[in-house]
């Protein structure tokens, strides 16, 4: 795996970069005999200023499987509360011996802002509405596992696109692998530029997109961000851009259902489809650990 210093977003990534991460994640999933020695003695710090289940635990599991130590930085009880600056905090974390910091924050650009203050690797675990690169990679891995190649496949991402860091990173990774990505939302919750973000199409008619979709990814209705922003009510978003039985019937028989989680059952996806045979929601979570192993190895593997 080619070494990289930080993983902050996928904006500058090319197809071969995504392919390498996905291929290495697939190798870890099949089993790499020496995996537990690859990061022996390395220290990875989880710095989660925002809630997480999947990302935090799967990074910790990934570190464990590679032989690294995972330390939780307790954001609320840290010395940040005593007035220590972030820059000094990052220098302190490095002096303690951390090789990598995995960071999540509600502010877009937070991971980028940390990078100059840390001598090791910064890995973005989600920053505001901006990016969630490891989610993008694990979604691309899950799609490739399903379809062998994404060339010519159609991925529809539906819901609150505007506030979704997942939409941006998943659309980016999948489109780089050859998928045609359509972002589906009301006009007020779509990216302003067309084509969306420069690499996806946009639509406000989910029903029209479903019959040609190979994969449908629902997004959590981010009630806290939508209602506060004066956008259409979150209940409208669920009914207009969620998955129910009628829309399920519009999907081709081979199409799969995805969701980055956490799922609000009965809101953006009807209860019955969360564990439907065509749902890959748990597979996405499972693939998250292998993908994050590939990312940690790329950032802090090899000679230090
Ligand atoms: N998909 C995702 O980021 O989930 P968590 O918020 O649980 O980490």
XYZ file of C-alpha atoms and ligand atoms in Angstrom, residues 51-56 104 132 135 166 260-262, ligand 1:
21
model
C -20.978 11.246 18.495
C -20.057 8.079 16.615
C -20.654 4.364 16.907
C -19.518 2.822 13.608
C -16.553 5.023 12.747
C -15.033 5.212 16.233
C -14.395 13.910 14.030
C -16.103 11.514 5.509
C -17.092 6.181 4.630
C -21.149 11.038 3.444
C -24.196 4.790 6.089
C -25.983 4.697 9.448
C -27.162 5.532 11.959
N -21.610 6.280 9.248
C -21.133 6.864 10.354
O -20.293 7.773 10.308
O -21.655 6.359 11.516
P -21.241 6.860 12.978
O -21.739 8.273 13.123
O -21.924 5.898 13.926
O -19.750 6.807 13.076
